[in-house]
Tab-separated table of C-alpha atoms in Angstrom:
chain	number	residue	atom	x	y	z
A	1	UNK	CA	12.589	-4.573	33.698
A	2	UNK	CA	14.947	-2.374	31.650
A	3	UNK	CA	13.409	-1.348	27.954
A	4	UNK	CA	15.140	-3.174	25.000
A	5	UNK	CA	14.248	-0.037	23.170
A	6	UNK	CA	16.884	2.585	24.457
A	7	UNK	CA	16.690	5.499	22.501
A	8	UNK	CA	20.115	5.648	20.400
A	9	UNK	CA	21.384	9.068	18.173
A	10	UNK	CA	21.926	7.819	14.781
A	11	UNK	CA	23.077	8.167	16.587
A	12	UNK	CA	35.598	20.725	-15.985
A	13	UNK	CA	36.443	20.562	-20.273
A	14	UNK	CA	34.293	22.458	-22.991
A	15	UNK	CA	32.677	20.544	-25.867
A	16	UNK	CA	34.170	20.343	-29.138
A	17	UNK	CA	34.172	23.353	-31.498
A	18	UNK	CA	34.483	25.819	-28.211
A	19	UNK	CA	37.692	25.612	-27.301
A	20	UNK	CA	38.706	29.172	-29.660
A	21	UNK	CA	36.474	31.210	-28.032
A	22	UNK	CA	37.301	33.645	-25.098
A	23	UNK	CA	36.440	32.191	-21.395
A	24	UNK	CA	33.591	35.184	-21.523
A	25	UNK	CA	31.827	33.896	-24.094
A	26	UNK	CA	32.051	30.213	-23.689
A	27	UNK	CA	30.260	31.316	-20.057
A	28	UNK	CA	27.406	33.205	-21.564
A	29	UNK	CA	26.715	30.570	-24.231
A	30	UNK	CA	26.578	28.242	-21.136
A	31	UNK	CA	24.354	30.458	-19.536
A	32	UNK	CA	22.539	30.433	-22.666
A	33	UNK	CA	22.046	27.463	-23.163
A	34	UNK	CA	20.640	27.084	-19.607
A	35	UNK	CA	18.076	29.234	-19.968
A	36	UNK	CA	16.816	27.903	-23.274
A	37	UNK	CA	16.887	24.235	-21.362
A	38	UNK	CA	14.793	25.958	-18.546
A	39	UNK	CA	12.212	27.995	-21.083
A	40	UNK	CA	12.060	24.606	-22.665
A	41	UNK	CA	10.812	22.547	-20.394
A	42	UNK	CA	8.956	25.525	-18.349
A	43	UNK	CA	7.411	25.763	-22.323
A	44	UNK	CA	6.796	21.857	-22.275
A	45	UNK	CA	4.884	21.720	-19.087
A	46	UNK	CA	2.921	24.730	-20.455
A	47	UNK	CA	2.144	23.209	-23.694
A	48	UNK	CA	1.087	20.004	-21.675
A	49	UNK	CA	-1.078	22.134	-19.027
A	50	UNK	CA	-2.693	24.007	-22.118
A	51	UNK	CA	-3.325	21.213	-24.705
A	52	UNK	CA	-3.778	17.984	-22.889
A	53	UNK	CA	-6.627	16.594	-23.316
A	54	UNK	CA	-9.915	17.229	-20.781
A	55	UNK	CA	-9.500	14.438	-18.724
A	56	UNK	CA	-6.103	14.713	-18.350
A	57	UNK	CA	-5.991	18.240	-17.145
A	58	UNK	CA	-9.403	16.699	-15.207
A	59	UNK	CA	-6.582	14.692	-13.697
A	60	UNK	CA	-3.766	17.238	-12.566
A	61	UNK	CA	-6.378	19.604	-10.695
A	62	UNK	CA	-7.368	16.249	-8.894
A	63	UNK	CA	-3.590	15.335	-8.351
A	64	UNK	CA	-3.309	18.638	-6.318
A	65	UNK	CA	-6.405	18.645	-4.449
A	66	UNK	CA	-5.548	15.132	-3.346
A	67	UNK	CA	-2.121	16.092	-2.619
A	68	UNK	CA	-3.202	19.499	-0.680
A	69	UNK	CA	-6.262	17.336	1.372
A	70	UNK	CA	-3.170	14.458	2.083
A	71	UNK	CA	-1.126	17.477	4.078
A	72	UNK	CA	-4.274	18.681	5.846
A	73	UNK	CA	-5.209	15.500	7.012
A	74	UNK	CA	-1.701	14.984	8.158
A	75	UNK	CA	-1.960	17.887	10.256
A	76	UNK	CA	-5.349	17.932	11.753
A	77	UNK	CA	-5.182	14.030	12.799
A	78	UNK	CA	-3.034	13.912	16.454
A	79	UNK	CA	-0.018	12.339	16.910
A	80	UNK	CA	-0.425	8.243	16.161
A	81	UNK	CA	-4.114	8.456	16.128
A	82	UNK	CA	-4.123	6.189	12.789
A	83	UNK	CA	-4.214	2.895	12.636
A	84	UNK	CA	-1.417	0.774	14.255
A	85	UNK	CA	1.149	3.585	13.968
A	86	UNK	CA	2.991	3.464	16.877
A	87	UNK	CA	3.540	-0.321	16.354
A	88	UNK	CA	4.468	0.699	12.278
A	89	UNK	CA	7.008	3.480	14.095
A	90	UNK	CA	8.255	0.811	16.695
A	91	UNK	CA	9.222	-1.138	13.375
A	92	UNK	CA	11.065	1.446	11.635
A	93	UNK	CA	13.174	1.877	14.963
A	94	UNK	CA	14.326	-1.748	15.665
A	95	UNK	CA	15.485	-1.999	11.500
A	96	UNK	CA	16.664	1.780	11.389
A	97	UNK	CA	18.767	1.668	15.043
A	98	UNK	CA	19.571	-2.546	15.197
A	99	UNK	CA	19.183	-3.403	11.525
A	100	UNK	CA	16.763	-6.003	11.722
A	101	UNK	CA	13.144	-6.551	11.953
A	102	UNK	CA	11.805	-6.903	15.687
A	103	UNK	CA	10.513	-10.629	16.429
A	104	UNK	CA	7.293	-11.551	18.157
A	105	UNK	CA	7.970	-13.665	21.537
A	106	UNK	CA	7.626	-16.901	22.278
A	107	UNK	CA	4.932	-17.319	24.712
A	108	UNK	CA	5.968	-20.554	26.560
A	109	UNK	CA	9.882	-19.570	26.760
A	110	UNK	CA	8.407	-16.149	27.935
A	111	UNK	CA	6.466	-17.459	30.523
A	112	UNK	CA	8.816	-19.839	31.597
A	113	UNK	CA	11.473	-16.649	32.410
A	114	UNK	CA	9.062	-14.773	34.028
A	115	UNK	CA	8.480	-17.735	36.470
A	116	UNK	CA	11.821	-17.600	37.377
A	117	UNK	CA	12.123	-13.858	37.152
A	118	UNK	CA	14.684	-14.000	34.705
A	119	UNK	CA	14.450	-10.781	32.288
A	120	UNK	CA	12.717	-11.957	29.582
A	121	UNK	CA	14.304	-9.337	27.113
A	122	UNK	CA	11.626	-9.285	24.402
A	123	UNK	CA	11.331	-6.724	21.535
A	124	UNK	CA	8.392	-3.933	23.104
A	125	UNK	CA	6.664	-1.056	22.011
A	126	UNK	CA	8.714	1.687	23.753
A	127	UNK	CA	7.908	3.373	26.732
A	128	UNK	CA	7.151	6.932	25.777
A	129	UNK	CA	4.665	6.378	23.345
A	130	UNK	CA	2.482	4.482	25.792
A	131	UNK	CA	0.398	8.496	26.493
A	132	UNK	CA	-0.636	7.162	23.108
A	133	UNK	CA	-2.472	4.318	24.295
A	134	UNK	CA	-5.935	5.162	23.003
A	135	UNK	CA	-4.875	4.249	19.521
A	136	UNK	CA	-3.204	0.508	20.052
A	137	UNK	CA	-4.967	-2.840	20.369
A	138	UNK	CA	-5.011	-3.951	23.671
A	139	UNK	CA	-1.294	-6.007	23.214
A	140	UNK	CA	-0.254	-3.464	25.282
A	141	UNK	CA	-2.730	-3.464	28.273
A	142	UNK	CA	-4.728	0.400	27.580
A	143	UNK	CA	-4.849	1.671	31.133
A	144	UNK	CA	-4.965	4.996	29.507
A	145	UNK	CA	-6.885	6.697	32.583
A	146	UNK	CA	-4.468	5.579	35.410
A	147	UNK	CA	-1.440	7.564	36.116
A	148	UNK	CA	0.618	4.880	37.225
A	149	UNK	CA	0.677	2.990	33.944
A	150	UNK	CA	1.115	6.437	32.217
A	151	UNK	CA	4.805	6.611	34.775
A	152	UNK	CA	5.350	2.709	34.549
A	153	UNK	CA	3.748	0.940	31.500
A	154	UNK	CA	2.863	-2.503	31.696
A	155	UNK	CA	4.190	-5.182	30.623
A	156	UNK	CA	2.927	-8.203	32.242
A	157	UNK	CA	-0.815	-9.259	32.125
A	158	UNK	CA	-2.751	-11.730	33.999
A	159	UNK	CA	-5.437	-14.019	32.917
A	160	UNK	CA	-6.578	-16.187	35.557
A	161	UNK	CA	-3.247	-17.657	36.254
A	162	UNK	CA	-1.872	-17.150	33.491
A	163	UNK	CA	0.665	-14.544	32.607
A	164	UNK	CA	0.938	-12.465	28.884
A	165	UNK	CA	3.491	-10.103	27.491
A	166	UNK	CA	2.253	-6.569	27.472
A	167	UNK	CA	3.508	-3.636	24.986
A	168	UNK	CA	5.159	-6.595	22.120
A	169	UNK	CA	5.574	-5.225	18.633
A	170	UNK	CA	2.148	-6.816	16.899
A	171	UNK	CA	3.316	-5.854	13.965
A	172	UNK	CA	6.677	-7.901	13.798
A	173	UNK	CA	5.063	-10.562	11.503
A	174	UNK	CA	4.430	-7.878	8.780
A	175	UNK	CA	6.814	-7.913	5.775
A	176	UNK	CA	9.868	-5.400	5.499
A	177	UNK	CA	9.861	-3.595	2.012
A	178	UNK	CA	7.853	-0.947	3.686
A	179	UNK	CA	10.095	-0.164	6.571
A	180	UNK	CA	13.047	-0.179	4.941
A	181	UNK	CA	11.641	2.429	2.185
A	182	UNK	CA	11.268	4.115	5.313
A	183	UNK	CA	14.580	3.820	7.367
A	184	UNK	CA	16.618	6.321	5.542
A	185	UNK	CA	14.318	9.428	6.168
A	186	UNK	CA	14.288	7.918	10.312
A	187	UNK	CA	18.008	8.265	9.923
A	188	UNK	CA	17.761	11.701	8.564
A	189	UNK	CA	15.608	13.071	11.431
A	190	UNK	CA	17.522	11.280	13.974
A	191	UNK	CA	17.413	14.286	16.399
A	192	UNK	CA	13.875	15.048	16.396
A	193	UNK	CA	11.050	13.872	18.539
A	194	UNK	CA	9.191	10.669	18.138
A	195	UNK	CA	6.300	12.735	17.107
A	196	UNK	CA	7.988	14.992	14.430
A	197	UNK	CA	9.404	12.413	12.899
A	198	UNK	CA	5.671	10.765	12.379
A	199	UNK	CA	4.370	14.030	10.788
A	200	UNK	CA	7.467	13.699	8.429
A	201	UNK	CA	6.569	9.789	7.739
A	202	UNK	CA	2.690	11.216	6.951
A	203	UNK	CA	3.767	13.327	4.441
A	204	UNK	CA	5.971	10.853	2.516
A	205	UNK	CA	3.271	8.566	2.062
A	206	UNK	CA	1.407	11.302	0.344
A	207	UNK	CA	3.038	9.916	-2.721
A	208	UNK	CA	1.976	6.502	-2.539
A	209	UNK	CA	-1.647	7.878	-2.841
A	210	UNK	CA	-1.089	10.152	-5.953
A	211	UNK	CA	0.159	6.993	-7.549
A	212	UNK	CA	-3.018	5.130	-6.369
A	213	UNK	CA	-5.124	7.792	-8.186
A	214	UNK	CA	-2.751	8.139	-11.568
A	215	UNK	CA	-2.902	4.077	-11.936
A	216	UNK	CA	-6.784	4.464	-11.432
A	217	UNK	CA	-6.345	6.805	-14.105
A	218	UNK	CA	-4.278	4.812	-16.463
A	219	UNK	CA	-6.054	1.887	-15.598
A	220	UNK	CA	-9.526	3.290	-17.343
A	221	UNK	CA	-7.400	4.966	-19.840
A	222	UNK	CA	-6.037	1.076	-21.226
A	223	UNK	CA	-9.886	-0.189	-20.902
A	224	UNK	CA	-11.974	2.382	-22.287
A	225	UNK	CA	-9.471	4.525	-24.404
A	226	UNK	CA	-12.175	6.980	-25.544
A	227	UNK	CA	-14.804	7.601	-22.818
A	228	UNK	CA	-14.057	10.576	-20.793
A	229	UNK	CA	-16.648	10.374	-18.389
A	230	UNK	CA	-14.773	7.399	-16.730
A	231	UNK	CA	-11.212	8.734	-17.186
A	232	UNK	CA	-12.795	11.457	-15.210
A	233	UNK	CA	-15.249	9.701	-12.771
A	234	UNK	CA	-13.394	7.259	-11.657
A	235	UNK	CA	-10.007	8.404	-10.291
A	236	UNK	CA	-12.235	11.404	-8.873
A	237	UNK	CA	-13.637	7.900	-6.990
A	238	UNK	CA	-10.177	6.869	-5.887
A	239	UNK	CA	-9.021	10.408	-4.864
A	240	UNK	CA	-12.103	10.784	-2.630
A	241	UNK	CA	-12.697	7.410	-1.294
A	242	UNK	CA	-11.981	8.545	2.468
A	243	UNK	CA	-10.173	5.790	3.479
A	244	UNK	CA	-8.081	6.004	1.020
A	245	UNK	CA	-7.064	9.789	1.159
A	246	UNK	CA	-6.850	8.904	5.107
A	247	UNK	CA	-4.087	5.998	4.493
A	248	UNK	CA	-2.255	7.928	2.251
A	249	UNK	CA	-1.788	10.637	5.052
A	250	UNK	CA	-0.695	8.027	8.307
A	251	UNK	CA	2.118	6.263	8.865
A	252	UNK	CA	1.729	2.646	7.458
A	253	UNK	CA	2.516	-0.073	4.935
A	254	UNK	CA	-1.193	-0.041	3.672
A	255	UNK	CA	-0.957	2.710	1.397
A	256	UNK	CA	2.249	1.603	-0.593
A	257	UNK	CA	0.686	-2.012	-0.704
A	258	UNK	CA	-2.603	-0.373	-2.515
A	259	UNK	CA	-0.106	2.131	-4.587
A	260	UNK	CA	1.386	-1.066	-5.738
A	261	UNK	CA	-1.662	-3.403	-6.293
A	262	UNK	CA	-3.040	-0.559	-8.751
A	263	UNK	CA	0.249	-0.698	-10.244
A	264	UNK	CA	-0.281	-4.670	-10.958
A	265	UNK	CA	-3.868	-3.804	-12.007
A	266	UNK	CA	-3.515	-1.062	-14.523
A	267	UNK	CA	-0.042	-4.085	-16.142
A	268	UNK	CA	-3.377	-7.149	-15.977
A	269	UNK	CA	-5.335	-4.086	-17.774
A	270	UNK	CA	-1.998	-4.026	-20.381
A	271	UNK	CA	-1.614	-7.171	-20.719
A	272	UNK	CA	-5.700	-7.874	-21.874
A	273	UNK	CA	-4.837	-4.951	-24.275
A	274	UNK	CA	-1.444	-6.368	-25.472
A	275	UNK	CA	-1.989	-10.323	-24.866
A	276	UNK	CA	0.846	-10.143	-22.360
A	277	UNK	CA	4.259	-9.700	-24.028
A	278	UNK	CA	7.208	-10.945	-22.176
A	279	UNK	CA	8.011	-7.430	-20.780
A	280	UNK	CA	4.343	-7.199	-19.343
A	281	UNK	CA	5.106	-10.692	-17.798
A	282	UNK	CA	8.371	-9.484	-16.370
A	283	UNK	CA	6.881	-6.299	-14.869
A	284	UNK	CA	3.612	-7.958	-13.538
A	285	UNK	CA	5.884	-10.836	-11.440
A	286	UNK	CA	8.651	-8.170	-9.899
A	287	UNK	CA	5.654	-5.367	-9.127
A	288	UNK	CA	3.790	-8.348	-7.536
A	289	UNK	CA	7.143	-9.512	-5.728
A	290	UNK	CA	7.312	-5.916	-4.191
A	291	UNK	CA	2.969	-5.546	-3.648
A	292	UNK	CA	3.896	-9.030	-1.221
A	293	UNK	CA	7.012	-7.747	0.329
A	294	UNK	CA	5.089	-4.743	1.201
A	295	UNK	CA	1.905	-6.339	2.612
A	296	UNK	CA	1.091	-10.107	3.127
A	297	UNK	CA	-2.400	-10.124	2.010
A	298	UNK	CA	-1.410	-8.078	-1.556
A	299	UNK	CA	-0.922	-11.597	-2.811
A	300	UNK	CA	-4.903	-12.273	-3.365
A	301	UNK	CA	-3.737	-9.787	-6.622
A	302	UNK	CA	-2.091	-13.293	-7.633
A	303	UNK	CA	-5.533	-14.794	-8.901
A	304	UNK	CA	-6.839	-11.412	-10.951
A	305	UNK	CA	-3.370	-12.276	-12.748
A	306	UNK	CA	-4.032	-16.297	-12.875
A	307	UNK	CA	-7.718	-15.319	-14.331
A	308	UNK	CA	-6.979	-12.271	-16.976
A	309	UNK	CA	-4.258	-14.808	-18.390
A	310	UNK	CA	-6.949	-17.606	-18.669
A	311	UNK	CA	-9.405	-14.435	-19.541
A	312	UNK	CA	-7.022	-12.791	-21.795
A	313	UNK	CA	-5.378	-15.652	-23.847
A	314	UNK	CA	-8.084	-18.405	-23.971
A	315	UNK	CA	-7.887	-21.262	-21.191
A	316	UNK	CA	-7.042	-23.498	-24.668
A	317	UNK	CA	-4.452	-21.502	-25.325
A	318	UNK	CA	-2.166	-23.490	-22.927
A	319	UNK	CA	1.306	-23.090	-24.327
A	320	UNK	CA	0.268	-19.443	-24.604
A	321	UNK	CA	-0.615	-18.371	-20.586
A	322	UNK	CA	0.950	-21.589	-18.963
A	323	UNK	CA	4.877	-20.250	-19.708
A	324	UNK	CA	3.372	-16.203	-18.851
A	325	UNK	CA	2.346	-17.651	-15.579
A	326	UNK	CA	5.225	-19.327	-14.535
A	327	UNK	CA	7.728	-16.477	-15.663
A	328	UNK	CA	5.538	-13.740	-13.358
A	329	UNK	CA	5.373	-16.769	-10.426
A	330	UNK	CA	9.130	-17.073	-10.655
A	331	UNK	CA	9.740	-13.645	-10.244
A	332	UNK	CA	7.380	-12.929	-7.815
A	333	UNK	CA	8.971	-16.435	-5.584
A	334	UNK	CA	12.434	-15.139	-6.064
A	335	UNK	CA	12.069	-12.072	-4.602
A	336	UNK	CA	9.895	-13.042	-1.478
A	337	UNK	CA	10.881	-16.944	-0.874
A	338	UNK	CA	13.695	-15.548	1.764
A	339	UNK	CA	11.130	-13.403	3.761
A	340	UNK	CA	8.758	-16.019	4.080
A	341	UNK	CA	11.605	-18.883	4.956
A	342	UNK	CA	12.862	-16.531	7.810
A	343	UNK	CA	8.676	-16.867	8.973
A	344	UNK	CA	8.919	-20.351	9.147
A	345	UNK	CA	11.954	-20.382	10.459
A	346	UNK	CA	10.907	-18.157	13.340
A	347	UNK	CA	7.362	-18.632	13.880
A	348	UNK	CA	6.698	-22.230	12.566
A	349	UNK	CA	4.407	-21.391	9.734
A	350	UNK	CA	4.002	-18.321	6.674
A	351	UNK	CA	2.667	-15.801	8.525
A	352	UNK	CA	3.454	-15.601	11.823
A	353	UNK	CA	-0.170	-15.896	12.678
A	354	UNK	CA	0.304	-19.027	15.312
A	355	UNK	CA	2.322	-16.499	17.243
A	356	UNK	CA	-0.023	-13.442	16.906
A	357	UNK	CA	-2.927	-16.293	18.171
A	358	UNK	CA	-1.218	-17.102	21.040
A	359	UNK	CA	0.090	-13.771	22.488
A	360	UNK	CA	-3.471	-12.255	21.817
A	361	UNK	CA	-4.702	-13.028	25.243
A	362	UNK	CA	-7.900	-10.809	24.816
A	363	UNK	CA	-9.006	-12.023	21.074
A	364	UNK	CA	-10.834	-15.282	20.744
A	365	UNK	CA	-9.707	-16.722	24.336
A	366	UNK	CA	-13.046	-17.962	24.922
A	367	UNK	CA	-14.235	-18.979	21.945
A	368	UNK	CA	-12.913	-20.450	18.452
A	369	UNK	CA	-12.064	-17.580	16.088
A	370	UNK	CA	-14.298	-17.572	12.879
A	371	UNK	CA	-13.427	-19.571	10.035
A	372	UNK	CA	-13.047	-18.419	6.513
A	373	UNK	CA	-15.915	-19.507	5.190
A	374	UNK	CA	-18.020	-18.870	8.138
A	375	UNK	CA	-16.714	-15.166	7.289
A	376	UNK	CA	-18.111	-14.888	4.019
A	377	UNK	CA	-21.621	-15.773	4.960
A	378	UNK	CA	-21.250	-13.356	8.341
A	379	UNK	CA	-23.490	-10.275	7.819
A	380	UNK	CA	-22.079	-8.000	11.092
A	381	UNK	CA	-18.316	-9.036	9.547
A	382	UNK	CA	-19.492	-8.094	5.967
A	383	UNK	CA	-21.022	-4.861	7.496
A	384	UNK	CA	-17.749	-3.989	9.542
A	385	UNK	CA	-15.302	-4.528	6.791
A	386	UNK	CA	-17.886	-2.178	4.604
A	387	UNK	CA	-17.544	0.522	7.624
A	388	UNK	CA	-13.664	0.166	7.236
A	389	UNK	CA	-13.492	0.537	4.170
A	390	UNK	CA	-15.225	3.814	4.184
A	391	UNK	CA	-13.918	5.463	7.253
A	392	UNK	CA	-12.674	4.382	10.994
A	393	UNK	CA	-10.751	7.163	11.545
A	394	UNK	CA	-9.012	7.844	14.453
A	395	UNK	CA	-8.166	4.351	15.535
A	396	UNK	CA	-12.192	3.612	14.731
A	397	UNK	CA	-12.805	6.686	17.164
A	398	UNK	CA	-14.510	8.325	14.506
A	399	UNK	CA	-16.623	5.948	12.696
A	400	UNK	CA	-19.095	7.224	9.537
A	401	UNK	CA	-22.638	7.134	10.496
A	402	UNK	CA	-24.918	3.558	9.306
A	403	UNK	CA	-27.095	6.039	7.717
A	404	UNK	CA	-24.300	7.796	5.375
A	405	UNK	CA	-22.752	4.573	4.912
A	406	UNK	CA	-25.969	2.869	3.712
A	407	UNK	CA	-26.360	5.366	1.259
A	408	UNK	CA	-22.961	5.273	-0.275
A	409	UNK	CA	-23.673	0.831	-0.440
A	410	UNK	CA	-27.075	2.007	-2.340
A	411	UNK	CA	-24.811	4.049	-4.678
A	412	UNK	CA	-22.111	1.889	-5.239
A	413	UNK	CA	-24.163	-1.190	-5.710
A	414	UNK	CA	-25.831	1.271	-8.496
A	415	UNK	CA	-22.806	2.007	-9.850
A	416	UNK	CA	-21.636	-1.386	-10.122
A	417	UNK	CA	-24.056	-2.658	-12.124
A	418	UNK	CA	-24.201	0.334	-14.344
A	419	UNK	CA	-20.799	-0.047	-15.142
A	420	UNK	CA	-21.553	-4.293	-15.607
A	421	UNK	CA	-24.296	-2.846	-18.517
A	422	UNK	CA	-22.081	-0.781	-19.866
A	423	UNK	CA	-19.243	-3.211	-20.259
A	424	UNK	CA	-21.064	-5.979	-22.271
A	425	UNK	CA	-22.644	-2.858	-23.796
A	426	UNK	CA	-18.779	-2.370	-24.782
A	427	UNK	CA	-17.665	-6.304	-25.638
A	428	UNK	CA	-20.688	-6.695	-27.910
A	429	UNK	CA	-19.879	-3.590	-30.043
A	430	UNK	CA	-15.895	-4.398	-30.688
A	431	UNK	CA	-17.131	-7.895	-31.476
A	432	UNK	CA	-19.616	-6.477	-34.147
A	433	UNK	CA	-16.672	-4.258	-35.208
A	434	UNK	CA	-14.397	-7.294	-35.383
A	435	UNK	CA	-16.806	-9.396	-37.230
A	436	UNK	CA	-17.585	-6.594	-39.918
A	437	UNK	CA	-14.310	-6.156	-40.786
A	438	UNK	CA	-13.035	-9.733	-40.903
A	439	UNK	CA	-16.094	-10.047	-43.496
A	440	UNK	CA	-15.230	-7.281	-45.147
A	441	UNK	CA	-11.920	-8.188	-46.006
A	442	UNK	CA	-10.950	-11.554	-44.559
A	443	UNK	CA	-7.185	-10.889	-44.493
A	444	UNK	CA	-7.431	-8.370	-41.818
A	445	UNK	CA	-6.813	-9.048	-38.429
A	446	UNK	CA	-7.088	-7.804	-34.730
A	447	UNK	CA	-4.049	-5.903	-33.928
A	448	UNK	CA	-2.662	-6.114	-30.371
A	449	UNK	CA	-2.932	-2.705	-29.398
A	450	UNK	CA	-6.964	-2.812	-29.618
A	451	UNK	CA	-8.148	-2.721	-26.460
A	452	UNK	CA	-10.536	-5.213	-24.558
A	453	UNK	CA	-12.278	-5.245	-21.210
């Protein structure tokens, strides 16, 4: 059955005032001028580095130990071990080389073509990445141990008597932001090797991750304006949080959809402070727009907004949060409305899901998957998610230990409610300072920049 995925080469006037002088001159005063421009802002970062405040400079020795840990890991990880990337660099391919975003098959018309051995043509994980096969779900049948698949991939599977694709792109359903971002630097390294061009993918979500710790940063910064020890403590958190450092060194769409929730939560952490002006609004809806476009399941950032505008402005105050709501929902349905109308034009619902359900041969064919609820009250899926978010590294090859991880639940759970103390701690103080000074002088008035939890 030939591969749809054949490899394809991507394929000057003086300012006024200097027009007397001799050409000589005019050069050196350029020159000059150039190196004043250069001592000035080599003088500016200096200044910065040398007065900036202790949890700011806190924050630029973090930036680069981050940043230096994000280009080991991207190194000492091999080739596609992290989660999902071959399907993420499959992706990239099909809108890089056809311009378009590779489709999921449909089973029944698929099945129907192989009984009358008619090629079948769907979009597939390409051939030479299948020595990777340790590191995929089993969508493309992991015979990782027998030679012949390792010459020949598969890409038919039978259950009973029924047949299944093998080797389809599971990640088709996901939204495109992501792997467009990513299609000009695919372009660019055109010529090199599949795996080369991963290791150059790691590195530029590096980024995405320094962003995730300087909106932690921010983030305190807006809530607790004068308390060091969190504008310290807690992008240290962020930076170390393994997971996190681990995303921000693979090739994926996680890391740019957390980069951009912090984004939304350090503008909900604004907009308590500043009782969401219009700009706030404006930024909150398009950030959100790209969080979704980037990553499905970003969207449960839509109710943190829907609750700090209830929170923030009073639920009362209904002519105050009900326009703010619907200007950030506008913006945020205006940009994604056409991705999610080619879903259910495709698939037959908003997510694509129906399709993943029914190509998934080895998930759930026995039994009814879990519901949503039943989820929330499952202790072994509460306990996995709390191992992933922690550390599966290596395709969940190289999972933390239940001991380690049990202590960092004991230590978080500490944390949690320390912080819980310290916030009403917080509240009840700035509403003793509020109330003093409204008694004191009854014409004075909160100003919008104070801040608030």
């Amino acid at each position: 059955m030939t591969d749809s995925m054949a490899d394809r080469q991507a394929t000057a006037i003086g300012p006024a005032g200097t027009a007397e002088r001799p050409l000589g001159q005019l050069g050196s005063a350029r020159a000059e001028a150039s190196g004043r421009g250069r001592v000035s802002l080599f003088a500016r970062l200096g200044a910065e580095i040398r007065f900036a405040p202790v949890e700011r400079k806190f924050l630029y020795v973090l930036l680069l130990l981050f940043l230096a840990k994000g280009i080991v890991y991207t190194l000492v990880f091999p080739a596609f071990s992290g989660h999902d990337e071959v399907a993420h660099y499959t992706y990239i391919r099909f809108v890089a080389e056809e311009g378009r975003v590779p489709i999921m098959p449909d089973l029944g018309e698929w099945q129907a073509r192989t009984a009358r051995d008619e090629p079948t043509g769907e979009d597939r994980l390409p051939n030479e990445l299948y020595k990777y096969c340790q590191y995929f779900t089993s969508d493309w049948w992991r015979g990782c141990s027998e030679s012949q698949w390792l010459r020949n991939p598969p890409r038919v599977v039978s259950l009973g008597t029924d047949l299944y694709p093998s080797g389809w792109v599971y990640t088709a359903n996901h939204p495109p932001f992501y792997y467009l971002l990513m299609t000009p630097l695919y372009w660019l390294s055109s010529g090199q090797t599949p795996e080369v061009q991963l290791y150059l993918f790691r590195l530029i979500a590096i980024p995405f991750g320094l962003l995730t710790v300087v909106f932690a940063y921010l983030t305190t910064r807006t809530l607790f304006p004068g308390d060091q020890f969190l504008a310290t403590t807690v992008p240290a958190f962020v930076a170390f949080q393994p997971q996190i450092a681990y995303e921000a060194a693979m090739l994926n769409n996680d890391i740019l959809a957390i980069a951009f929730t912090s984004w939304v939560l350090y503008l909900v952490a604004r907009g308590l402070r500043d009782r969401f002006p219009l700009r706030t609004c404006v930024l909150l809806g398009f950030v959100l727009g790209l969080a979704v476009l980037t990553k499905g399941t970003s969207v449960t950032a839509a109710p943190i907004i829907a609750f700090a505008l209830f929170f923030g402005l009073g639920w009362r105050n209904v002519r105050q949060w009900l326009p703010r709501g619907a200007l950030i929902t506008a913006i945020t349905l205006v940009m994604i409305w056409p991705w999610y109308l080619f879903l259910y034009a495709e698939y037959g619902d908003l997510s694509g899901l129906t399709r993943v359900k029914e190509l998934q041969w080895w998930n759930y064919t026995y039994s009814d998957p879990p519901t949503v609820l039943g989820q929330l009250f499952d202790g072994g899926f509460a306990w996995l998610r709390w191992r992933e978010t922690w550390g599966e590294f290596g395709w969940r090859l190289i999972p933390l230990t239940p001991g380690l991880l049990l202590v960092l639940l004991g230590l978080c759970i500490f944390a949690v409610v320390g912080l819980a103390i310290y916030a009403v701690r917080v509240m009840r103080i700035r509403r003793a300072a509020r109330t003093a000074a409204a008694e004191s002088d009854p014409e004075v008035s909160v100003v919008a920049g104070d801040p608030v939890l």
